[in-house]
XYZ file of C-alpha atoms in Angstrom:
720
model
C 100.358 79.135 98.893
C 102.402 81.848 98.448
C 105.151 82.697 100.662
C 105.191 84.386 104.064
C 105.371 88.205 103.611
C 107.303 90.750 105.394
C 105.536 91.731 108.800
C 102.626 89.183 108.195
C 100.839 87.590 111.098
C 98.452 84.603 111.197
C 95.311 85.250 109.094
C 91.540 84.777 110.241
C 89.367 82.470 107.915
C 85.540 83.349 107.423
C 82.735 81.139 106.016
C 82.235 83.740 103.476
C 83.624 86.447 101.484
C 84.866 89.586 103.381
C 83.490 92.976 102.253
C 84.429 95.130 104.978
C 86.527 95.640 108.191
C 87.309 98.165 110.750
C 89.598 98.519 113.909
C 88.108 99.526 117.170
C 89.413 103.247 118.352
C 91.303 101.388 121.381
C 92.844 98.859 119.034
C 91.432 95.930 121.148
C 88.914 94.728 118.521
C 88.294 94.138 114.926
C 84.909 94.219 113.153
C 84.337 92.450 109.955
C 81.380 92.391 107.497
C 80.575 89.402 105.264
C 78.836 88.719 102.176
C 76.127 86.724 103.690
C 75.096 89.466 105.852
C 76.838 88.818 109.197
C 79.225 90.868 111.130
C 82.004 89.215 113.352
C 83.951 90.901 116.032
C 87.428 89.428 117.075
C 89.728 90.318 119.910
C 93.025 91.386 118.788
C 94.784 89.925 121.805
C 94.104 86.416 121.100
C 92.211 86.523 117.535
C 89.196 85.014 119.050
C 85.722 85.679 117.719
C 83.737 87.496 120.707
C 80.841 88.498 118.860
C 78.644 87.872 115.949
C 75.677 90.157 114.706
C 72.945 88.909 112.756
C 70.144 91.038 110.977
C 71.346 92.054 107.526
C 69.604 90.078 104.784
C 72.763 90.939 102.383
C 76.013 91.819 101.783
C 77.486 94.080 104.516
C 79.308 96.781 102.453
C 80.650 98.966 105.339
C 81.129 98.468 109.010
C 82.571 101.328 111.279
C 83.102 101.947 114.914
C 81.776 105.234 116.710
C 84.657 107.509 118.077
C 84.142 105.989 121.634
C 84.145 102.152 120.347
C 80.897 101.457 122.331
C 78.834 101.226 119.172
C 79.055 100.015 115.773
C 77.306 100.886 112.420
C 76.692 98.760 109.476
C 75.574 99.485 105.914
C 74.344 96.744 103.602
C 73.123 95.815 100.034
C 69.659 95.347 101.828
C 69.155 99.004 101.793
C 69.454 99.344 105.448
C 71.893 100.949 108.048
C 72.057 99.407 111.717
C 73.366 100.642 114.744
C 74.643 98.261 117.402
C 75.453 98.248 120.846
C 79.022 96.674 121.362
C 78.328 95.570 125.168
C 75.344 93.839 124.591
C 75.150 93.276 120.759
C 71.699 94.521 120.760
C 70.445 96.781 117.668
C 69.730 100.342 118.527
C 68.454 101.674 115.330
C 67.604 100.704 111.737
C 67.656 103.300 109.380
C 65.581 102.545 106.259
C 65.163 105.866 103.982
C 67.565 104.877 101.238
C 65.955 103.354 98.236
C 68.753 101.333 96.920
C 71.622 99.543 98.402
C 73.659 101.380 100.996
C 77.537 101.304 99.878
C 79.235 104.071 101.940
C 79.137 104.788 105.653
C 81.147 106.954 108.086
C 80.688 108.266 111.677
C 81.249 111.808 112.554
C 84.420 112.530 114.748
C 81.698 113.786 117.476
C 79.997 110.532 117.386
C 76.569 112.232 116.740
C 76.125 112.008 113.236
C 76.449 109.276 110.566
C 76.870 109.628 106.806
C 75.761 107.215 104.284
C 76.022 106.867 100.576
C 73.924 104.599 98.390
C 72.815 103.338 94.916
C 70.105 106.003 94.716
C 72.587 108.490 93.874
C 72.458 110.377 97.431
C 74.164 111.232 100.477
C 72.269 111.148 103.668
C 73.362 112.597 107.109
C 71.837 110.963 110.221
C 71.216 111.499 114.069
C 72.886 108.727 115.744
C 70.565 109.278 118.895
C 67.194 109.445 117.110
C 67.801 107.593 113.972
C 66.376 110.298 111.743
C 67.796 111.525 108.632
C 68.464 115.458 108.905
C 69.842 116.015 105.463
C 69.734 114.612 101.917
C 72.432 115.731 99.605
C 72.024 115.661 95.990
C 74.481 116.013 92.930
C 76.045 112.674 92.208
C 74.589 111.075 88.890
C 75.257 107.499 89.833
C 75.888 105.016 92.743
C 77.642 106.774 95.655
C 80.321 104.110 97.000
C 82.033 106.023 99.560
C 81.632 108.649 102.074
C 83.881 110.163 104.787
C 83.972 112.798 107.376
C 86.676 115.721 107.606
C 88.531 115.456 111.188
C 86.789 118.587 112.079
C 83.339 117.142 111.121
C 82.482 120.240 109.195
C 82.829 118.456 105.845
C 81.627 115.225 104.112
C 83.434 113.899 101.093
C 81.654 111.383 98.780
C 82.723 109.500 95.822
C 80.730 107.489 93.006
C 80.536 105.786 89.536
C 80.217 109.192 88.037
C 84.170 109.565 88.528
C 84.082 112.339 90.915
C 84.424 113.137 94.635
C 82.108 115.599 96.004
C 82.863 117.806 99.130
C 79.911 118.839 101.231
C 79.275 121.494 103.905
C 77.699 119.473 106.803
C 76.183 122.472 108.151
C 74.196 123.737 104.982
C 74.343 120.544 103.000
C 75.760 122.246 100.056
C 78.415 120.994 97.570
C 81.382 123.235 98.008
C 83.583 121.368 95.420
C 84.037 118.513 92.931
C 87.184 116.829 92.307
C 87.469 115.306 88.818
C 90.355 113.421 87.382
C 89.462 109.909 87.768
C 88.735 107.631 84.615
C 86.300 105.237 86.201
C 84.266 104.542 88.952
C 85.757 106.131 92.324
C 85.157 103.452 94.956
C 86.461 104.933 98.386
C 87.421 108.052 99.709
C 89.303 109.017 102.904
C 90.726 112.241 104.407
C 94.227 112.507 105.955
C 94.416 112.665 109.750
C 95.253 116.443 109.516
C 92.244 117.049 107.125
C 94.200 118.687 104.442
C 94.326 115.902 102.104
C 92.010 113.520 100.551
C 92.994 110.093 98.986
C 90.487 108.412 96.482
C 90.680 104.860 95.220
C 89.344 104.052 91.764
C 88.611 101.299 89.240
C 91.163 103.089 86.925
C 93.600 101.321 88.821
C 94.888 104.578 90.392
C 95.047 106.327 93.768
C 94.866 110.140 93.617
C 95.937 112.439 96.484
C 94.036 115.756 96.467
C 94.419 119.094 98.377
C 91.367 119.653 100.066
C 91.498 123.712 100.155
C 92.536 124.050 96.468
C 91.019 120.722 94.915
C 94.391 120.161 93.100
C 95.793 116.618 92.363
C 98.782 116.194 94.206
C 99.895 112.811 93.022
C 98.487 109.885 91.041
C 99.580 106.714 92.547
C 100.223 103.947 89.841
C 101.238 100.293 90.260
C 98.040 98.348 90.661
C 96.894 96.451 87.772
C 93.237 96.110 88.652
C 90.441 98.298 90.227
C 91.402 99.765 93.490
C 88.575 99.223 96.182
C 89.923 100.683 99.305
C 92.296 103.286 100.596
C 93.318 104.335 104.093
C 95.900 106.894 105.575
C 97.935 105.860 108.226
C 97.568 107.533 111.849
C 100.581 109.832 111.319
C 99.395 110.590 107.599
C 102.663 110.058 105.993
C 101.608 106.967 103.893
C 98.284 105.413 102.427
C 97.581 101.585 102.062
C 95.381 100.527 99.299
C 93.661 97.512 98.442
C 92.952 96.247 94.903
C 91.145 93.492 92.857
C 94.866 92.509 91.848
C 94.953 90.934 95.350
C 97.682 93.241 96.477
C 97.864 95.962 99.039
C 100.336 98.686 98.426
C 102.044 101.122 100.959
C 102.575 104.506 99.389
C 104.738 107.484 100.446
C 102.435 110.516 100.662
C 105.027 113.172 100.185
C 106.670 111.505 97.027
C 103.916 109.344 95.847
C 106.154 106.358 95.433
C 105.387 102.914 96.535
C 107.315 101.793 99.434
C 105.982 98.126 100.100
C 103.871 95.612 98.545
C 101.844 93.080 100.459
C 101.092 89.849 98.811
C 99.160 86.690 100.194
C 95.451 86.872 99.269
C 93.947 84.693 96.552
C 91.091 87.133 95.779
C 90.145 90.606 95.485
C 91.335 92.675 98.374
C 88.432 94.957 99.111
C 89.106 96.679 102.526
C 91.901 97.878 104.515
C 92.207 99.455 107.675
C 94.861 100.832 110.005
C 95.317 100.162 113.889
C 94.853 103.453 115.956
C 98.827 103.129 116.663
C 99.715 102.594 113.156
C 101.427 99.487 114.054
C 99.309 97.225 112.211
C 97.484 96.960 109.022
C 94.515 94.749 108.306
C 93.395 93.376 104.672
C 90.134 91.792 103.847
C 89.433 89.704 100.657
C 86.835 87.814 98.718
C 89.291 84.694 99.587
C 87.364 84.772 103.029
C 90.531 85.552 104.942
C 91.455 88.587 107.173
C 95.217 89.155 107.087
C 96.886 91.051 109.662
C 100.382 92.656 108.937
C 102.893 94.128 111.452
C 103.483 97.741 109.986
C 105.652 99.042 112.176
C 108.562 96.759 111.297
C 108.536 98.529 107.941
C 110.163 101.575 109.491
C 113.724 100.177 110.299
C 113.952 97.086 107.861
C 111.611 97.978 104.884
C 110.459 95.681 102.141
C 109.526 97.276 98.817
C 108.717 96.018 95.239
C 111.587 95.241 92.962
C 112.036 94.841 89.514
C 110.084 92.559 87.619
C 113.149 91.118 85.923
C 116.838 90.769 86.609
C 118.578 93.688 88.259
C 121.478 93.920 85.596
C 123.405 97.163 87.210
C 123.089 99.415 90.164
C 125.027 102.289 91.580
C 125.029 104.613 94.401
C 124.790 108.424 93.901
C 128.034 110.656 94.800
C 125.659 112.366 97.273
C 124.903 109.347 98.988
C 121.011 109.897 99.021
C 120.248 107.926 95.875
C 120.604 104.326 94.054
C 120.016 103.992 90.408
C 119.150 100.468 88.968
C 118.763 98.970 85.435
C 116.722 95.788 84.726
C 115.713 93.383 82.440
C 112.180 94.764 82.576
C 113.538 97.481 80.202
C 113.182 100.157 83.107
C 115.507 102.337 85.121
C 114.584 103.069 88.631
C 115.768 105.760 91.344
C 115.557 104.681 95.109
C 116.181 106.436 98.170
C 119.242 105.045 99.798
C 117.993 105.642 103.288
C 114.515 104.278 103.102
C 114.363 102.180 99.823
C 111.252 103.953 98.530
C 111.212 103.876 94.714
C 111.267 107.668 93.684
C 110.986 107.551 89.809
C 110.919 104.900 87.041
C 112.574 105.953 83.873
C 111.167 104.547 80.451
C 112.190 104.747 76.852
C 114.550 101.924 76.400
C 113.011 99.137 74.537
C 115.275 96.203 75.750
C 117.460 95.272 78.930
C 119.458 97.999 80.555
C 122.707 96.503 81.217
C 124.666 99.389 82.375
C 123.574 102.253 84.821
C 125.756 105.235 86.677
C 125.646 108.658 88.032
C 127.633 111.638 86.935
C 130.232 112.781 89.381
C 127.848 115.429 90.722
C 124.942 113.254 90.943
C 122.848 115.191 88.358
C 122.750 113.068 85.537
C 122.397 109.205 84.844
C 123.841 107.415 82.042
C 122.386 104.189 80.751
C 123.531 101.327 78.227
C 120.939 99.121 76.724
C 120.465 96.175 74.364
C 118.683 98.471 72.200
C 122.205 99.411 71.213
C 121.797 102.834 72.620
C 123.188 105.127 75.354
C 120.724 107.584 77.046
C 121.481 110.606 79.315
C 118.815 111.434 82.098
C 118.265 114.273 84.241
C 118.037 112.984 87.652
C 115.937 116.037 88.702
C 113.138 115.613 86.281
C 113.850 111.814 85.112
C 113.569 112.952 81.503
C 115.795 111.726 78.694
C 117.793 114.504 77.578
C 119.812 112.644 74.766
C 119.996 109.273 72.907
C 123.431 108.468 71.502
C 123.450 105.846 68.782
C 126.632 104.262 67.472
C 127.157 100.982 68.744
C 125.973 98.135 66.444
C 125.199 95.613 69.266
C 124.103 95.852 72.886
C 125.644 98.498 75.135
C 126.939 96.615 78.124
C 128.638 99.112 80.487
C 128.758 103.173 80.719
C 130.801 105.295 82.772
C 131.211 109.053 83.178
C 134.771 110.623 83.500
C 135.658 112.151 86.827
C 134.907 115.518 85.484
C 131.497 114.594 84.282
C 132.055 116.036 80.529
C 132.373 112.468 79.102
C 130.774 109.191 78.856
C 132.489 105.946 77.822
C 130.362 103.042 76.499
C 131.128 99.452 76.154
C 129.294 97.117 73.800
C 128.823 93.837 72.453
C 130.249 95.163 69.136
C 133.978 94.872 70.710
C 134.279 98.632 70.986
C 134.420 101.171 73.493
C 133.224 104.742 72.618
C 133.882 108.113 74.146
C 130.688 110.651 74.196
C 130.932 114.472 74.765
C 127.990 114.879 77.405
C 127.110 118.438 76.030
C 126.912 117.571 72.356
C 126.130 113.835 72.449
C 129.050 113.513 69.831
C 131.206 110.399 69.762
C 134.758 111.643 70.086
C 136.761 108.415 70.014
C 136.202 104.638 69.257
C 138.492 102.474 71.045
C 139.141 99.024 69.256
C 141.037 96.151 70.083
C 139.200 93.627 71.981
C 138.360 90.556 70.084
C 135.138 89.910 71.685
C 132.307 91.871 73.361
C 133.383 94.410 75.969
C 131.571 93.706 79.134
C 132.809 96.622 81.678
C 134.589 99.932 80.969
C 135.647 102.467 83.812
C 137.545 105.687 84.273
C 140.755 106.008 86.294
C 140.363 108.717 89.180
C 142.835 110.896 87.570
C 140.714 110.583 84.250
C 143.653 109.960 82.160
C 143.256 106.335 81.748
C 140.238 103.915 80.918
C 139.993 100.066 81.760
C 138.003 97.576 80.177
C 137.196 94.134 80.827
C 136.193 91.646 77.876
C 134.758 88.428 76.678
C 138.203 87.893 75.191
C 139.518 87.013 78.789
C 141.777 90.011 78.808
C 141.667 93.425 80.882
C 143.003 96.381 78.774
C 144.254 99.837 79.973
C 143.569 102.779 77.344
C 145.063 106.161 77.152
C 142.185 108.724 77.189
C 143.947 111.354 74.999
C 145.317 109.157 72.294
C 142.750 106.162 72.462
C 145.638 103.998 72.317
C 145.817 100.560 74.177
C 148.705 100.998 76.968
C 148.518 97.583 78.310
C 146.588 94.111 78.053
C 146.526 92.241 81.318
C 146.080 88.484 80.859
C 145.350 85.639 83.579
C 141.668 85.089 83.368
C 140.507 81.907 81.842
C 137.160 83.104 81.007
C 135.003 86.316 80.253
C 135.845 89.583 82.493
C 132.741 90.656 83.671
C 133.601 93.750 85.642
C 136.747 95.939 86.468
C 137.012 98.456 89.097
C 139.580 101.176 90.127
C 140.499 101.539 93.828
C 139.721 104.907 95.049
C 143.292 105.953 94.766
C 143.658 104.674 91.418
C 146.768 102.496 92.132
C 145.060 99.155 91.985
C 142.456 97.624 89.547
C 140.238 94.744 90.365
C 138.800 92.292 87.790
C 135.944 89.664 88.113
C 135.625 86.914 85.905
C 133.429 83.977 84.775
C 136.168 81.889 85.881
C 134.977 82.251 89.377
C 138.089 84.448 90.375
C 138.714 88.025 91.403
C 142.065 89.403 90.231
C 143.945 92.428 91.884
C 146.293 94.129 89.493
C 148.909 96.785 90.080
C 147.862 99.696 87.771
C 151.577 101.114 87.010
C 153.193 97.654 86.203
C 149.954 95.581 85.121
C 151.130 92.706 87.456
C 148.592 90.753 89.072
C 149.161 90.989 92.797
C 146.595 88.705 94.338
C 144.174 86.179 93.199
C 141.092 85.752 95.384
C 139.186 82.355 95.361
C 136.328 81.381 97.024
C 133.260 81.924 94.716
C 131.988 78.540 93.232
C 130.485 80.271 90.334
C 131.236 83.120 87.905
C 131.771 86.278 89.652
C 129.298 89.004 88.150
C 130.454 92.290 89.732
C 132.735 94.072 92.161
C 132.876 97.222 94.039
C 135.532 99.089 96.180
C 134.420 100.738 99.484
C 134.581 104.333 99.734
C 138.018 104.528 101.518
C 139.364 101.683 99.454
C 139.743 99.138 102.511
C 137.294 96.627 101.535
C 136.473 94.895 98.145
C 132.921 93.448 97.475
C 132.509 90.535 94.904
C 129.061 89.079 94.006
C 128.485 85.697 92.394
C 126.070 83.505 90.361
C 126.930 81.049 93.624
C 124.270 83.483 95.192
C 126.730 85.045 97.862
C 128.675 88.148 98.608
C 131.992 88.129 99.625
C 133.862 91.081 101.396
C 137.790 91.156 101.085
C 140.408 93.094 102.575
C 141.413 95.014 99.424
C 145.255 95.148 100.537
C 145.901 91.623 102.019
C 143.302 89.675 99.613
C 142.003 88.162 102.929
C 138.082 87.091 102.780
C 136.403 88.948 105.712
C 132.852 88.276 105.443
C 130.543 85.825 103.172
C 126.802 86.700 102.904
C 125.218 83.494 101.731
C 121.828 81.774 100.705
C 120.378 84.590 98.586
C 117.335 83.367 96.687
C 118.964 83.997 93.404
C 122.212 84.825 91.382
C 123.598 88.099 92.561
C 124.150 90.227 89.600
C 125.734 93.602 90.784
C 127.192 95.637 93.734
C 127.741 99.140 94.590
C 129.293 100.944 97.552
C 127.875 104.180 99.182
C 130.336 107.091 98.528
C 130.727 107.643 102.476
C 132.422 105.288 104.837
C 130.380 106.255 107.756
C 128.015 104.807 107.891
C 129.334 101.942 105.481
C 126.867 100.789 103.115
C 126.663 98.733 100.031
C 123.725 97.488 97.745
C 123.444 94.511 95.803
C 121.072 93.594 92.593
C 119.796 90.060 91.747
C 118.634 87.977 89.090
C 115.096 87.716 90.682
C 114.962 91.855 90.455
C 115.535 92.271 94.206
C 117.622 94.959 95.489
C 119.173 94.778 99.073
C 120.856 97.495 100.978
C 123.628 96.365 103.689
C 125.445 97.948 106.609
C 128.827 96.874 107.352
C 129.401 97.332 110.916
C 133.135 97.591 111.859
C 135.662 96.912 109.337
C 137.585 94.529 111.353
C 134.810 92.308 112.374
C 132.733 92.901 109.223
C 129.361 92.314 110.617
C 126.820 92.773 107.746
C 123.333 93.820 108.560
C 120.308 94.044 106.158
C 118.983 97.614 106.163
C 116.068 97.209 103.471
C 115.187 94.967 100.446
C 113.222 95.850 97.340
C 111.935 92.295 96.410
C 109.098 90.369 94.946
C 109.870 87.375 97.171
C 108.330 85.814 100.307
C 109.395 83.291 102.771
C 108.846 79.641 101.412
C 108.151 77.373 104.376
C 105.979 74.682 102.682
C 107.115 71.411 103.927
C 110.039 73.024 106.249
C 110.474 71.401 109.779
C 109.853 73.193 112.803
C 109.791 70.180 115.078
C 111.712 70.959 118.235
C 112.414 74.547 117.032
C 112.899 77.168 119.865
C 112.459 80.891 120.070
C 109.021 80.831 118.495
C 105.973 82.718 119.778
C 102.512 81.234 119.291
C 101.952 83.474 116.527
C 104.999 82.313 114.547
C 103.990 78.729 115.180
C 100.371 79.431 113.964
C 101.485 81.573 110.708
C 104.085 78.779 109.631
C 101.612 75.704 110.197
C 99.236 77.920 108.118
C 101.800 78.157 105.325
C 102.831 74.539 105.125
C 105.386 74.008 107.908
C 105.538 70.749 109.690
C 106.457 69.761 113.123
C 105.872 70.908 116.842
C 107.976 73.554 118.175
C 109.483 73.508 121.822
C 109.212 76.189 124.846
C 106.931 78.774 123.014
C 108.041 82.334 123.946
C 105.604 84.870 125.311
C 104.104 87.439 123.103
C 106.010 90.586 123.792
C 106.768 94.081 121.647
C 110.281 93.335 122.238
C 110.360 90.132 120.470
C 112.057 91.769 117.297
C 114.532 90.192 114.936
C 117.751 91.703 113.845
C 119.473 89.856 110.942
C 123.093 90.217 110.757
C 125.813 88.260 108.739
C 129.147 87.443 110.677
C 132.146 85.275 109.520
C 135.350 84.108 111.017
C 138.561 84.329 109.481
C 139.039 81.826 106.689
C 142.262 79.917 106.514
C 145.022 81.209 104.016
C 146.792 79.048 101.525
C 149.742 79.997 99.023
C 149.708 78.888 95.493
C 152.043 80.127 92.713
C 153.433 83.008 94.942
C 149.864 84.532 95.072
C 147.740 84.671 98.208
C 144.416 82.636 97.586
C 141.940 82.027 100.033
C 139.811 78.846 99.674
C 136.081 78.198 99.561
C 136.626 75.453 102.232
C 136.754 78.525 104.864
C 134.278 78.227 107.521
C 130.602 78.858 106.118
C 129.039 82.204 107.302
C 125.489 81.679 108.186
C 122.149 84.100 108.485
C 121.752 84.494 112.266
C 118.481 86.025 113.797
C 119.244 87.472 117.255
C 115.994 87.771 119.262
C 116.215 90.753 121.424
C 115.576 89.326 124.512
C 118.395 87.434 126.877
C 116.045 84.205 127.311
C 115.977 83.739 123.527
C 119.590 84.343 122.561
C 120.413 80.746 123.016
C 117.406 79.388 121.147
C 118.291 78.159 117.746
C 117.118 75.680 115.699
C 117.901 74.459 112.088
C 115.024 74.740 109.651
C 116.785 75.166 106.252
C 119.219 77.643 104.671
C 116.652 79.008 102.384
C 114.138 79.450 104.856
C 116.692 81.233 107.147
C 117.495 83.564 104.432
C 114.132 84.209 103.329
C 113.382 85.695 106.712
C 115.402 88.760 105.740
C 112.831 89.295 102.851
C 109.787 88.523 104.229
C 109.638 88.045 107.911
C 111.692 90.411 110.087
C 108.953 90.298 112.561
C 108.099 86.540 112.890
C 110.634 86.449 116.085
C 112.021 82.949 114.421
C 115.266 82.060 115.579
C 116.962 79.928 112.874
C 120.797 78.629 111.642
C 120.906 76.486 108.973
C 122.325 73.194 109.356
């Protein structure tokens, strides 16, 4: 089984493939249409089956509730539409005029009409009370797969295998517009709650958002890797959810067109998605015979989106504090919203791993360094590559803008650092002296000096005007992976494969402090905006926050699912954020609550991971609800928890990281901080006083992965 995903609730199993599903208007029930022709109704309060409707002799392609919720309409491959009374389960009408399979179905907002689409290439409008067909709409040249009423009820949209969406006047039956652009069958169509937009799902693997008035395409949503069968707007209209043959559901931001979140877990084509009326739940149905329920509301406070498909090698926050840029082993650069975690844009063009990315001081440019031996300059606004700088003879491992933004420095595996004029793309200077590859380069805040870290175990200072090496700092016993100036420029931090962070006096070149505690190579470092804290990330799967003046370790964030490769701090200290990138492609945003106590709280994550619970023991665990228990047992956990909590809307998880002050030791005149300091652990605090003391060990990995995939599971865990 795959891991438990963010916001997932226990799934419902059917005896046959699921083809359609719908929420009742009051949110109290869900109806499911099955491949065997049966229709099941479930209570959302206890997930118990309350009704089974049997009459269709073939697949139930669509099920819809009437606006009042007292009736259900179903469309089938058996060429019929059936209307059902919800109270008695009795059949009210059988509509038989279609000459082929009925594939699309929708109730009018007023509840007096039904629209249907079929394999006979027609759209039909029906009177609910008499069961008579009032209009037949001709125009499609192939199967009609989906139909939808506008919120006003004055218009019907239909889609089909002629690759088009057609807009029809309900009053006249005339086609008022044809939306063209999809390159394959259009499987589904739906109106936004305000009626100004239409979303369509297609076999061309895309979703399109259309302006109803003009017929123009607003966004093309790319991301699915197979047919997109279903699409639905959230009740607020700010996002759409799509379901695909690739077994994945995706949440999309309507305004930007970016993918905000991915739901994984199905083992067959995902053919139907629906929102609850309040917008706090999403239901997905699949050919794998399961109906999965997801808590969508949790995403508003702690969002999980899709990360890179390979290691996140480099990450930087923009000077304005609104964006993050990341470079990856998947050969792409991504721009993320710092506030929401939404991926705004993917920059493509490099042909190898992107090892370094950075923003210009004004935030309008991005520089990237790549394993294809090139440096590229990109415009943030358009995402277009404006210049490709060539000259390095090996991988470009790091890039940095000068404080004025007129120059870019690049460091390479070829043992050199090159200084480029941004306006002309000309290499002005080449700094030579390192005897091995240069892993990191950074400008001093006053722009007069450059610092570099190298595989030759040294840190070097360079004069920008002359290109001469001013100082060589020795002390590391392995590669120097990253260097960073403090905001004032009086201190330089260096991170090494020797598991050590060193703090250097820039004026004298002396090592002030040696920071120990990491148990594997330190991959990245970054100063906070005010310079009081220093973050270090390591292959030991931890982040450490240090007092940049005293060298004291203030917090440790542990148990990442993979090595932590890079870190960047936001340019504002209020609020105080930093972001991390991992070997597994994930990106996480953290808020530091109070510099004295250094409480660290996860804000969002862009991740491809899930909670792995197979074999984890929940024997005697406390703080679980019955839903938590059911989901964990479905995913392979073993044992019996104690004192199940009552299900309430207040049972939310807040993840925080807190560490007590490590003990100080002294060695060789430099303060050092031992890795034997008290271990900080992930803590999940249930917002309910009776649950605050409910803690039970599961495993450290299970506890950490709740951050990524299970912020609404209400499970209170602490690693033993």
